[in-house]
Coordinates of C-alpha atoms and ligand atoms in Angstrom, one line a residue:
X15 CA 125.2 112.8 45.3
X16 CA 122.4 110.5 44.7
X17 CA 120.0 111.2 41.5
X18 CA 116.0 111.2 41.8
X19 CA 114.5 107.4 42.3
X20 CA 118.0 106.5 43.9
X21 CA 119.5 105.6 47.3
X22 CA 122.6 105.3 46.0
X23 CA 124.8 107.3 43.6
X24 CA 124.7 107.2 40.2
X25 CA 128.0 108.0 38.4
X26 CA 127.9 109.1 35.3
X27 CA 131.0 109.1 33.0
X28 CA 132.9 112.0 33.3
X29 CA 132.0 112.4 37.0
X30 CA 134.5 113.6 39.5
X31 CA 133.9 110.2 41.7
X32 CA 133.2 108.2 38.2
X33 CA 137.0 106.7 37.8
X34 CA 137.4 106.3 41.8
X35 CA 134.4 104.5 41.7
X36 CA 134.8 102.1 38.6
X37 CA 138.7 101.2 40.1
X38 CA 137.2 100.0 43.3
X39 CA 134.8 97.5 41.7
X40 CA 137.7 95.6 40.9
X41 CA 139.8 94.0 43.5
X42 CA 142.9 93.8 41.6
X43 CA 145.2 96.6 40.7
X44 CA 145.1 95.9 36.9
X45 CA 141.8 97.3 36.0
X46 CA 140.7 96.4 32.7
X47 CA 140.2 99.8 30.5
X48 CA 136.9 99.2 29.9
X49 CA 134.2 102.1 30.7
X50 CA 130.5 101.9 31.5
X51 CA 128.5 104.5 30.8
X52 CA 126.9 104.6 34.3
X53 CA 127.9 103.2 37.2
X54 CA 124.8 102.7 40.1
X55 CA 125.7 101.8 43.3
X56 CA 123.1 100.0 44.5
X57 CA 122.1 100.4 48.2
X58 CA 119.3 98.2 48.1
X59 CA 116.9 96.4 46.1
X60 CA 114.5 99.7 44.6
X61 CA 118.2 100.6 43.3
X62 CA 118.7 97.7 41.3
X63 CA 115.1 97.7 40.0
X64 CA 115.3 101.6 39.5
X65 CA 118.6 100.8 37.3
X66 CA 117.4 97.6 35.3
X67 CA 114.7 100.4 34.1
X68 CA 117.3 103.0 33.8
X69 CA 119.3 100.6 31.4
X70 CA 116.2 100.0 29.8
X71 CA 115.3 103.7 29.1
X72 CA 118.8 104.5 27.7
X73 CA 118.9 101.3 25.9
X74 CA 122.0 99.9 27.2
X75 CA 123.1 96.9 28.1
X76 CA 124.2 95.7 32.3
X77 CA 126.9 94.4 33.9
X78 CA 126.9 93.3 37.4
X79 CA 129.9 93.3 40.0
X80 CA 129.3 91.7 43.7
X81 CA 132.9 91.6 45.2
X82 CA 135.3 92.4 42.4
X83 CA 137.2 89.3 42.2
X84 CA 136.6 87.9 38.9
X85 CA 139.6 87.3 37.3
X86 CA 138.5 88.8 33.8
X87 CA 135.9 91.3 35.4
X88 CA 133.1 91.1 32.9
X89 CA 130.9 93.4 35.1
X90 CA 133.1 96.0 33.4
X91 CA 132.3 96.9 30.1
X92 CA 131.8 99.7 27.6
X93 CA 128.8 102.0 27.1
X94 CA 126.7 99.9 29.7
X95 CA 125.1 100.5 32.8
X96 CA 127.2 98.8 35.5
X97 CA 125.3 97.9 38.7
X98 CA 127.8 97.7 42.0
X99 CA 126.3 96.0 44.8
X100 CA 129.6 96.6 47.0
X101 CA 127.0 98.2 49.8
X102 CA 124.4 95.2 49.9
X103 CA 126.2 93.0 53.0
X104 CA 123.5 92.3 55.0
X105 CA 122.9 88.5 56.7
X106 CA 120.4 87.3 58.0
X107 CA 120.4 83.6 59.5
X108 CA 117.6 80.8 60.7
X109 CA 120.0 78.4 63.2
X110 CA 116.8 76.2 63.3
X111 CA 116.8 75.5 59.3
X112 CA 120.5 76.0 59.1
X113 CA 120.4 78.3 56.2
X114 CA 121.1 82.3 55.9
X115 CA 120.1 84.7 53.5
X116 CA 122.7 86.3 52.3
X117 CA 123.0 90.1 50.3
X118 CA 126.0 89.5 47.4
X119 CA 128.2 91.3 48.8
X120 CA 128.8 89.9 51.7
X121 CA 132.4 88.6 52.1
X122 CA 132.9 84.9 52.9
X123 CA 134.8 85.4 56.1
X124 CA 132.0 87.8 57.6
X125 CA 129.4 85.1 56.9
X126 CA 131.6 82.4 58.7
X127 CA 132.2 85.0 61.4
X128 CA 128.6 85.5 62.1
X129 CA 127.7 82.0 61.3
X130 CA 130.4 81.0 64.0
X131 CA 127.9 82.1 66.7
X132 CA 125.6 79.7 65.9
X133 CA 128.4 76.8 66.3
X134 CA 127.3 77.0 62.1
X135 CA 129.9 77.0 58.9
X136 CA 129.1 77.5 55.2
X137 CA 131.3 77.0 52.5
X138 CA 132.6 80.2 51.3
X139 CA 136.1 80.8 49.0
X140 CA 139.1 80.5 51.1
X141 CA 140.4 84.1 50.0
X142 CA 139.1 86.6 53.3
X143 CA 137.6 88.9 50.7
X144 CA 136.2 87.1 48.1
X145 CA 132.4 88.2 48.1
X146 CA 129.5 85.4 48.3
X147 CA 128.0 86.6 44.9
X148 CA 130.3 85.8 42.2
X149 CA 131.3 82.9 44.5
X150 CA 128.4 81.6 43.9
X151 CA 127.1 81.6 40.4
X152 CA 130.3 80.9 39.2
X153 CA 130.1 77.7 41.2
X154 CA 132.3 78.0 44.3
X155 CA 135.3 76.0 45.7
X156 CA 135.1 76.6 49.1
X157 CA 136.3 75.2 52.5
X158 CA 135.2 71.5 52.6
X159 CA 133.5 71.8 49.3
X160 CA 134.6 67.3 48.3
X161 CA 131.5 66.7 51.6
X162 CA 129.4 69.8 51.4
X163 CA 129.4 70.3 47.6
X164 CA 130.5 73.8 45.5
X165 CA 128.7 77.0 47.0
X166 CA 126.4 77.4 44.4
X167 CA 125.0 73.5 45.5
X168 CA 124.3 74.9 48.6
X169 CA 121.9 77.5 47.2
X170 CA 118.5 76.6 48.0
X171 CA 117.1 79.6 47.1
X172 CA 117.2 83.2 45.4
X173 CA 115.6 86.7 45.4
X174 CA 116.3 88.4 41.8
X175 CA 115.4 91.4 39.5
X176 CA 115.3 90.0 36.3
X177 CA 115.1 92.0 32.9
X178 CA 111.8 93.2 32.9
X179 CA 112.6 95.1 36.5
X180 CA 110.3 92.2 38.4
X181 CA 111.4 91.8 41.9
X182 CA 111.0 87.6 42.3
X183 CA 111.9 84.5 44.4
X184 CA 113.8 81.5 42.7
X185 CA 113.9 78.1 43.9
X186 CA 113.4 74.7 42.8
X187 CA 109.8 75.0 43.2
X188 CA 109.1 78.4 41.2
X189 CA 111.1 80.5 38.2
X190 CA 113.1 77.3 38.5
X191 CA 114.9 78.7 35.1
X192 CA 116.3 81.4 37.2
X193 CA 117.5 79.5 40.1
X194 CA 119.0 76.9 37.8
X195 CA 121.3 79.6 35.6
X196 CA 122.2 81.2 39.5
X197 CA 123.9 77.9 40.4
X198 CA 127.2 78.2 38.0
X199 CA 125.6 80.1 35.1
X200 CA 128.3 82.9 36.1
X201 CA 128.4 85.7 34.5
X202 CA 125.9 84.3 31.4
X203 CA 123.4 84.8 34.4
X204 CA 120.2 86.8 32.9
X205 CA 119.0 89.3 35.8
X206 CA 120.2 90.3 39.1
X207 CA 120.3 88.0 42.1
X208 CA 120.1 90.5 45.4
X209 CA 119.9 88.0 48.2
X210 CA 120.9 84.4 48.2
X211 CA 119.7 81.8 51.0
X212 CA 122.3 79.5 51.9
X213 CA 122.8 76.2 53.4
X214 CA 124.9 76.3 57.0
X215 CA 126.6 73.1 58.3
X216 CA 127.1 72.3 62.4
X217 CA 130.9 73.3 62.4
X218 CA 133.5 70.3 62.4
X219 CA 134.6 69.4 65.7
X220 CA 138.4 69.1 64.5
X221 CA 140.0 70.8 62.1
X222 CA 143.2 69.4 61.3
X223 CA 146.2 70.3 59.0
X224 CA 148.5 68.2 57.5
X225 CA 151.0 69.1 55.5
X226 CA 154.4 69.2 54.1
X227 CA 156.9 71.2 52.3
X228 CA 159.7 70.3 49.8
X229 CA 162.4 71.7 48.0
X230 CA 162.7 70.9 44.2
X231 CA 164.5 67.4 44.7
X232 CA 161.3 66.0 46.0
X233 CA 158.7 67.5 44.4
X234 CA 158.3 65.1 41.8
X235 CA 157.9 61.8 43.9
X236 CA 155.3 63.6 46.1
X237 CA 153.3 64.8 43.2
X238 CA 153.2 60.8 42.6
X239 CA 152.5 59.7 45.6
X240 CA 150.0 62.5 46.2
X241 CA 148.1 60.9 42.7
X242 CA 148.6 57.6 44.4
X243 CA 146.8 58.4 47.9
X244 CA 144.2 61.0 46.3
X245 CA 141.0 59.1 46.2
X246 CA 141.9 57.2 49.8
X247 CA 141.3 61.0 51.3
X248 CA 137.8 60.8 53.0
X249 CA 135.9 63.7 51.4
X250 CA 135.8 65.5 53.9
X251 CA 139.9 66.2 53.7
X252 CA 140.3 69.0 51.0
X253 CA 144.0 68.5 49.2
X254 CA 146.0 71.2 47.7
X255 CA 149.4 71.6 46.6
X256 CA 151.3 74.8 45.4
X257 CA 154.8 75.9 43.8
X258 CA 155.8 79.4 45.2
X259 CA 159.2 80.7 45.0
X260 CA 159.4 83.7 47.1
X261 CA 160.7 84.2 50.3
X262 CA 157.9 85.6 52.6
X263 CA 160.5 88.0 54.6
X264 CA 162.0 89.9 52.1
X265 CA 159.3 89.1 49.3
X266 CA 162.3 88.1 47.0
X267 CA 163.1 85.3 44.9
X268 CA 163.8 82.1 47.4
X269 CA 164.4 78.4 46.2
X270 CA 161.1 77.1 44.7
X271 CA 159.0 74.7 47.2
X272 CA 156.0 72.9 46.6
X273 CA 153.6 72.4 49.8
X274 CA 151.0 69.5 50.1
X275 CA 148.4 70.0 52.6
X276 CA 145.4 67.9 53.6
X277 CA 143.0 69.8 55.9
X278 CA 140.4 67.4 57.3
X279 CA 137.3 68.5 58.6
X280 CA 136.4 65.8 61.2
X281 CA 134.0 65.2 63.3
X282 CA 135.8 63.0 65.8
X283 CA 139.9 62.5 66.6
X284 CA 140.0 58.5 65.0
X285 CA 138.5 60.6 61.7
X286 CA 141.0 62.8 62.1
X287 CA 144.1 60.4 62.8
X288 CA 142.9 58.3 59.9
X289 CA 144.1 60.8 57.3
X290 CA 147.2 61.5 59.4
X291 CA 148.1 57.7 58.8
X292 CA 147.9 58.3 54.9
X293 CA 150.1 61.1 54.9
X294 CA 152.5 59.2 56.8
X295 CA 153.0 57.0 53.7
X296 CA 154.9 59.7 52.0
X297 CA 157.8 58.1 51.0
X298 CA 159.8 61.4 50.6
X299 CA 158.6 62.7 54.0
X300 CA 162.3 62.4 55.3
X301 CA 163.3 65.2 52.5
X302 CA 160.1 67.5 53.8
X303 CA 161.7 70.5 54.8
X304 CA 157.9 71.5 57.1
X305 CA 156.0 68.6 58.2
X306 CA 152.4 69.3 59.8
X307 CA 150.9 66.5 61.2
X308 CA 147.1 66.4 63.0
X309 CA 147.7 69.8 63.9
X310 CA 144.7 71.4 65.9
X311 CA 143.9 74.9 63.2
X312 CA 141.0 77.6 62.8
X313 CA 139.4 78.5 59.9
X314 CA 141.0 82.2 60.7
X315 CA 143.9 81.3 60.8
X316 CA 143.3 79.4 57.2
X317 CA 142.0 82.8 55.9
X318 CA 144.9 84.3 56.7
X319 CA 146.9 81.7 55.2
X320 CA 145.0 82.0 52.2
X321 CA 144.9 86.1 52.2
X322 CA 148.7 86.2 52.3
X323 CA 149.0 84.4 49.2
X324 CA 147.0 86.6 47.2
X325 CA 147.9 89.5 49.2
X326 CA 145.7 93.0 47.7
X327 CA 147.5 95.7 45.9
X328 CA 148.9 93.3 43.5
X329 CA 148.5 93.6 40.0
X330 CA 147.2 90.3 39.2
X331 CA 146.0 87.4 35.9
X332 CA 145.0 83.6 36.5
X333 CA 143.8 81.0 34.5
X334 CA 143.9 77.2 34.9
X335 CA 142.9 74.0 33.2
X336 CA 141.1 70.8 35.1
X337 CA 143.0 67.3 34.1
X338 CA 141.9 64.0 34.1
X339 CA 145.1 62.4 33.7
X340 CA 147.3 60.5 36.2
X341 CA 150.6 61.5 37.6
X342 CA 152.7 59.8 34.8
X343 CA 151.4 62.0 32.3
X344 CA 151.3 65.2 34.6
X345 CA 154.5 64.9 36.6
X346 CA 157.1 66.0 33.6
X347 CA 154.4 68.8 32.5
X348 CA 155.0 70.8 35.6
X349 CA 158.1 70.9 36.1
X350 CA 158.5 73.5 33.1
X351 CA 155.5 75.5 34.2
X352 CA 156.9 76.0 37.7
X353 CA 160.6 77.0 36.5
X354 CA 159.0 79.4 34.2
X355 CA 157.3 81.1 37.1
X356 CA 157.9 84.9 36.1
X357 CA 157.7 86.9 39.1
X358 CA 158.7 85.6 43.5
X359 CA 154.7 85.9 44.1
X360 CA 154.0 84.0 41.1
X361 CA 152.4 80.6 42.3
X362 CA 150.8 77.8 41.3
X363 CA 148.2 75.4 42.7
X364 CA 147.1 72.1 42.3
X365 CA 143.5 70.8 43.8
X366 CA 142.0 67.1 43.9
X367 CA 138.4 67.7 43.0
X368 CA 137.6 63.8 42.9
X369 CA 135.0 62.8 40.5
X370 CA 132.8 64.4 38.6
X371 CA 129.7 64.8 41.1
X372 CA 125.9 64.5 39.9
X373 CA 124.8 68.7 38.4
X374 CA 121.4 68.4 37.9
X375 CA 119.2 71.0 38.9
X376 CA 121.7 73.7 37.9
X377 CA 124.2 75.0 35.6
X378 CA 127.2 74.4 36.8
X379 CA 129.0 71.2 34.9
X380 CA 132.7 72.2 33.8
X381 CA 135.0 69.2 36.3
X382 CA 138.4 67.2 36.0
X383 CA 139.8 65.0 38.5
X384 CA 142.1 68.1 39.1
X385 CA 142.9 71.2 39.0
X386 CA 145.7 73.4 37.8
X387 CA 145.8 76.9 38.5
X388 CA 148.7 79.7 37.9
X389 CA 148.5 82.9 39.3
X390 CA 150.9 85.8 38.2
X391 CA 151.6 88.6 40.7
X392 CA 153.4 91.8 40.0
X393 CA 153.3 95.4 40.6
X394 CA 154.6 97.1 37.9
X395 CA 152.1 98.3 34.8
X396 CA 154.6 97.9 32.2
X397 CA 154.5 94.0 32.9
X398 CA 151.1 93.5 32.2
X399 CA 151.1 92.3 28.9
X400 CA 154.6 89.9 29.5
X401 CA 152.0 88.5 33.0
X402 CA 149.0 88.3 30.9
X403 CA 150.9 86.2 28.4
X404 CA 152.5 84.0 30.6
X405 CA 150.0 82.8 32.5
X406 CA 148.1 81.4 29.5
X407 CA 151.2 80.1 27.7
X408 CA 152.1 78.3 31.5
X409 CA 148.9 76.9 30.8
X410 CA 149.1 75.7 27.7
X411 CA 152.3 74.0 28.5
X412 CA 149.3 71.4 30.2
X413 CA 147.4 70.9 26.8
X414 CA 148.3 67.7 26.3
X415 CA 146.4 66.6 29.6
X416 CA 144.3 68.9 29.4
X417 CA 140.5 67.6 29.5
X418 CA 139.1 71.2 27.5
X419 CA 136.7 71.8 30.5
X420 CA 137.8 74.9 32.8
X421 CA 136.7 76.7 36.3
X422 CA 135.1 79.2 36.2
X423 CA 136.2 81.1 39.4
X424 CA 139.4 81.2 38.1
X425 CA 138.7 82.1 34.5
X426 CA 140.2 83.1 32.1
X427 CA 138.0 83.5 29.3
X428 CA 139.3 86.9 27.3
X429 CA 142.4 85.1 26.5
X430 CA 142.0 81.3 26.7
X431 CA 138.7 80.5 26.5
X432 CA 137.5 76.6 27.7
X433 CA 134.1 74.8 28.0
X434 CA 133.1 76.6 31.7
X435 CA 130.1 74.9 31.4
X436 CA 129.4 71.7 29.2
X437 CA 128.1 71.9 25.4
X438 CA 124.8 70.9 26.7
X439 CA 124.3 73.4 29.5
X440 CA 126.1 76.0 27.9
X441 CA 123.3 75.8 24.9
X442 CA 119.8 75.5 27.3
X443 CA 122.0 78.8 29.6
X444 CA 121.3 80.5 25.8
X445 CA 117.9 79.3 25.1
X446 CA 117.0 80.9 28.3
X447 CA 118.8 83.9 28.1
X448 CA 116.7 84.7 25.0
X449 CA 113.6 83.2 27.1
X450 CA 113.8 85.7 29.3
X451 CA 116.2 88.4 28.3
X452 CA 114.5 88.5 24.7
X453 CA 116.3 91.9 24.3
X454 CA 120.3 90.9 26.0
X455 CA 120.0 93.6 28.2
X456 CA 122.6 91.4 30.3
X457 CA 125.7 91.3 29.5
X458 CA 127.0 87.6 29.0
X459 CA 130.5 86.1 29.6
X460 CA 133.4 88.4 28.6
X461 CA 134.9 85.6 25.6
X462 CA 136.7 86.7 22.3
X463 CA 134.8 89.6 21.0
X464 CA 131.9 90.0 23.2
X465 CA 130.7 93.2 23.3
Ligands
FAD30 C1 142.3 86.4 45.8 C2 141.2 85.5 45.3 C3 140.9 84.3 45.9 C4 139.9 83.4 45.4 N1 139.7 82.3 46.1 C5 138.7 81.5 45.6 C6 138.3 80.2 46.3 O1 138.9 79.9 47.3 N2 137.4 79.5 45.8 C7 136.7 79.8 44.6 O2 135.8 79.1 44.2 N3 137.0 81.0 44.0 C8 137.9 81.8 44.5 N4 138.2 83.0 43.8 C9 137.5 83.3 42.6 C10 136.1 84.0 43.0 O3 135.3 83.1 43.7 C11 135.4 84.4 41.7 O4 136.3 85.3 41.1 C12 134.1 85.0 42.1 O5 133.5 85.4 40.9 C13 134.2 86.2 42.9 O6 133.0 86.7 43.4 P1 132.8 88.3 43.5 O7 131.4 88.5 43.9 O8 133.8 88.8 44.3 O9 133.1 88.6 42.0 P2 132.4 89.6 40.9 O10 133.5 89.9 40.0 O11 131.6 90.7 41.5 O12 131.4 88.6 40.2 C14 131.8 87.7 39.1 C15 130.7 87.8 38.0 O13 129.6 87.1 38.5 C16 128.4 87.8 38.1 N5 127.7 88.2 39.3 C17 128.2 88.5 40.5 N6 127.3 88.8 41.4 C18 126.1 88.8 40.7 C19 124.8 89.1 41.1 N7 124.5 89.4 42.4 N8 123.8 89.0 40.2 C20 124.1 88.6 38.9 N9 125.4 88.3 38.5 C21 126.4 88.4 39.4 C22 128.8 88.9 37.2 O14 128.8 88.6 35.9 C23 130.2 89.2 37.7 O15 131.0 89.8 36.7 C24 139.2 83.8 44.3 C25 139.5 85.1 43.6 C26 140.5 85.9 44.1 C27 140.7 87.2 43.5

């Protein structure tokens, strides 16, 4: 299978394996019909190096795909060279600096597993499968992120093939251009990063859910009182909400419910009971139809949790908007969104962020107070282009709050582009680029008309 100078195989277009292949780098069931010209899947670093100076001999241009879970998938792209570092999942942790070097690949929930053994947590994406590379660059909302920052803070270092085929180390001491595009640069990243060296933190000794769940009458008043109590949370409480309508034993439609939880991660039970007090001054808690209070939890079981919302073999879109506004100017936005939700597995989320937090010293920069996200699930192909639509006209409904800024895990660049990254960052990311990619052999973001 595998060509001279590779480890891996190299799939040509028109291969037997070629389709297979280019399906599974992307972890929804919609894959985008757009075809590389070569798909290498990279089994360690001589592979990448050996395809940077394939791409280089056949003059085209390289996408790269860790995991598969961007949204818009810009790894795949016509007549390039896509490099698929699905087999690079090796870990490899110091407990004595509390950091792990980490291959892209690797899936959040395998590096909290291992991590675990070491009484050690990192802050990986709450989805089971979503994959530590794109995670990431892209910036990273993971478990705790308010106290231990986005993943891609907790980078404190990086080994990368850039486009010249040079194996080299980033950090903040050395090819400091690198290591500042890694950490939210995305997919405008110019090179390869193959291992990643992480910051671990000792894990909290409780983690606690609270929580509660209303029906449609309520919703409203809890969004307000949830704007109200927001920046009381300690940081180290992440709060979410999320509109769903489905009912999770038949998978059919169900009255719509919105769900508030606060998961704290404390270190002590007073912590803990502290944030239990706030969400006792719900003043609709009386019309919760779930309540959750202090309850002892595990971050597996908050994978799971997480992993049945997104469930895979879904055909799947997403995009979202970040707000700066307060509740009186959100509240009567969402209630249209959410009784446009097209599909039962359709849902909607809601995140407090808090404010903006200090970026320098890498790329990442898009922020709002909150966060707004829609997610459209469906199985059937001849819905595609009624999901794709909805989801950006759902968030559109939001422009008038809107602050113009956007996440980029969730993007959704193709069809509603946003400022991922500010004006500022988003012009030195370019300067660089042609610094040291003088030639674009790396493919950029996947906007309006890219190639
Ligand atoms: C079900 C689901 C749940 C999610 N939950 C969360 C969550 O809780 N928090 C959160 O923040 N995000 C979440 N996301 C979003 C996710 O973090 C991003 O989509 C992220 O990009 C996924 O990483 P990946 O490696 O799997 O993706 P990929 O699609 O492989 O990577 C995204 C892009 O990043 C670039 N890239 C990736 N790896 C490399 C590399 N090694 N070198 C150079 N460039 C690279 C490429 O341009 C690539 O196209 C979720 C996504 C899904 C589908």
């Amino acid at each position: 299978m595998s060509s001279q100078g590779f480890v891996g195989a190299v799939l040509r277009q028109g291969h037997v394996e070629y389709e297979k292949a280019r399906h599974a780098t992307v972890w929804r069931e919609n894959t985008p019909l757009r075809f590389p010209s070569v798909i290498v899947k990279a089994e360690c670093v001589e592979d990448v190096i050996a395809a940077v100076k394939l791409a280089e001999a056949e003059d085209l241009p390289i996408g790269v795909r860790s995991g598969g879970h961007s949204w818009t998938s810009p790894h795949l792209r016509d007549k390039s060279v896509l490099i698929d570092l699905d087999a690079m999942r090796e870990i490899e942790i110091d407990p004595e600096s509390r950091t792990a070097w980490v291959r892209p690949s690797v899936k959040g929930r395998h590096l909290n597993d291992a991590l675990a053994e070491h009484g050690l947590m990192a802050p990986t994406g709450h989805h089971d499968t979503v994959a530590c590379g794109g995670f990431l660059m892209c910036g990273g909302f993971g478990w705790n992120f308010r106290h231990w920052g986005n993943g891609c803070r907790n980078v404190v270092e990086i080994e990368l093939v850039n486009a010249q085929g040079e194996l080299l180390i980033a950090n903040e001491h050395q090819n400091q251009d690198y290591f500042w595009a890694a950490r939210g640069g995305g997919a405008g990243f110019f090179g390869v990063v193959t291992r990643f060296r992480v910051k671990a933190y000792p894990r909290p000794k409780c983690l606690r859910a609270n929580g509660y769940v209303f029906h449609e009458d309520a919703f409203e008043d809890a969004m307000r009182w949830a704007y109200e109590i927001r920046a009381k949370l300690p940081t180290n409480c992440e709060f979410v909400g999320s509109w769903t309508s489905w009912d999770p034993e038949t998978g059919d439609w169900a009255p719509t419910r919105f769900a508030l939880s606060g998961l704290m991660f404390a270190d002590s039970e007073e912590e803990a009971e502290a944030v239990s007090a706030l969400f006792d001054t719900c003043p609709v808690r009386d019309k919760a139809v779930m309540r959750r209070r202090n309850e002892p939890t595990t971050l597996e079981e908050r994978y799971t949790g997480a992993t049945m919302a997104d469930p895979a073999g879904f055909r799947f879109a997403a995009d979202n908007v970040y707000t700066d506004k307060d509740a009186d100017e959100i509240v009567p936005l969402i209630r249209a969104m959410v009784e446009s939700m097209p599909t039962p597995r359709t849902h909607i989320f809601w995140q407090y962020n808090g404010p903006r937090p200090d970026f320098s010293g890498m790329a990442l920069s898009g922020w709002g107070d909150t966060f707004f996200a829609a997610y459209p699930l469906w199985q059937d192909p001849a819905q595609d282009a009624q999901m794709q639509k909805w989801v950006v006209d759902a968030m559109h409904m939001l422009d008038p709050i809107a602050n113009g800024e956007g996440q980029m895990n969730d993007e959704n660049m193709e069809a509603h582009p946003q400022n991922y990254l500010t004006v500022e960052i988003a012009a030195r990311l370019e300067e660089l680029r042609a610094r040291h990619d003088p030639k674009g052999r790396f493919l950029s973001f996947l906007t309006p008309g890219a190639r």
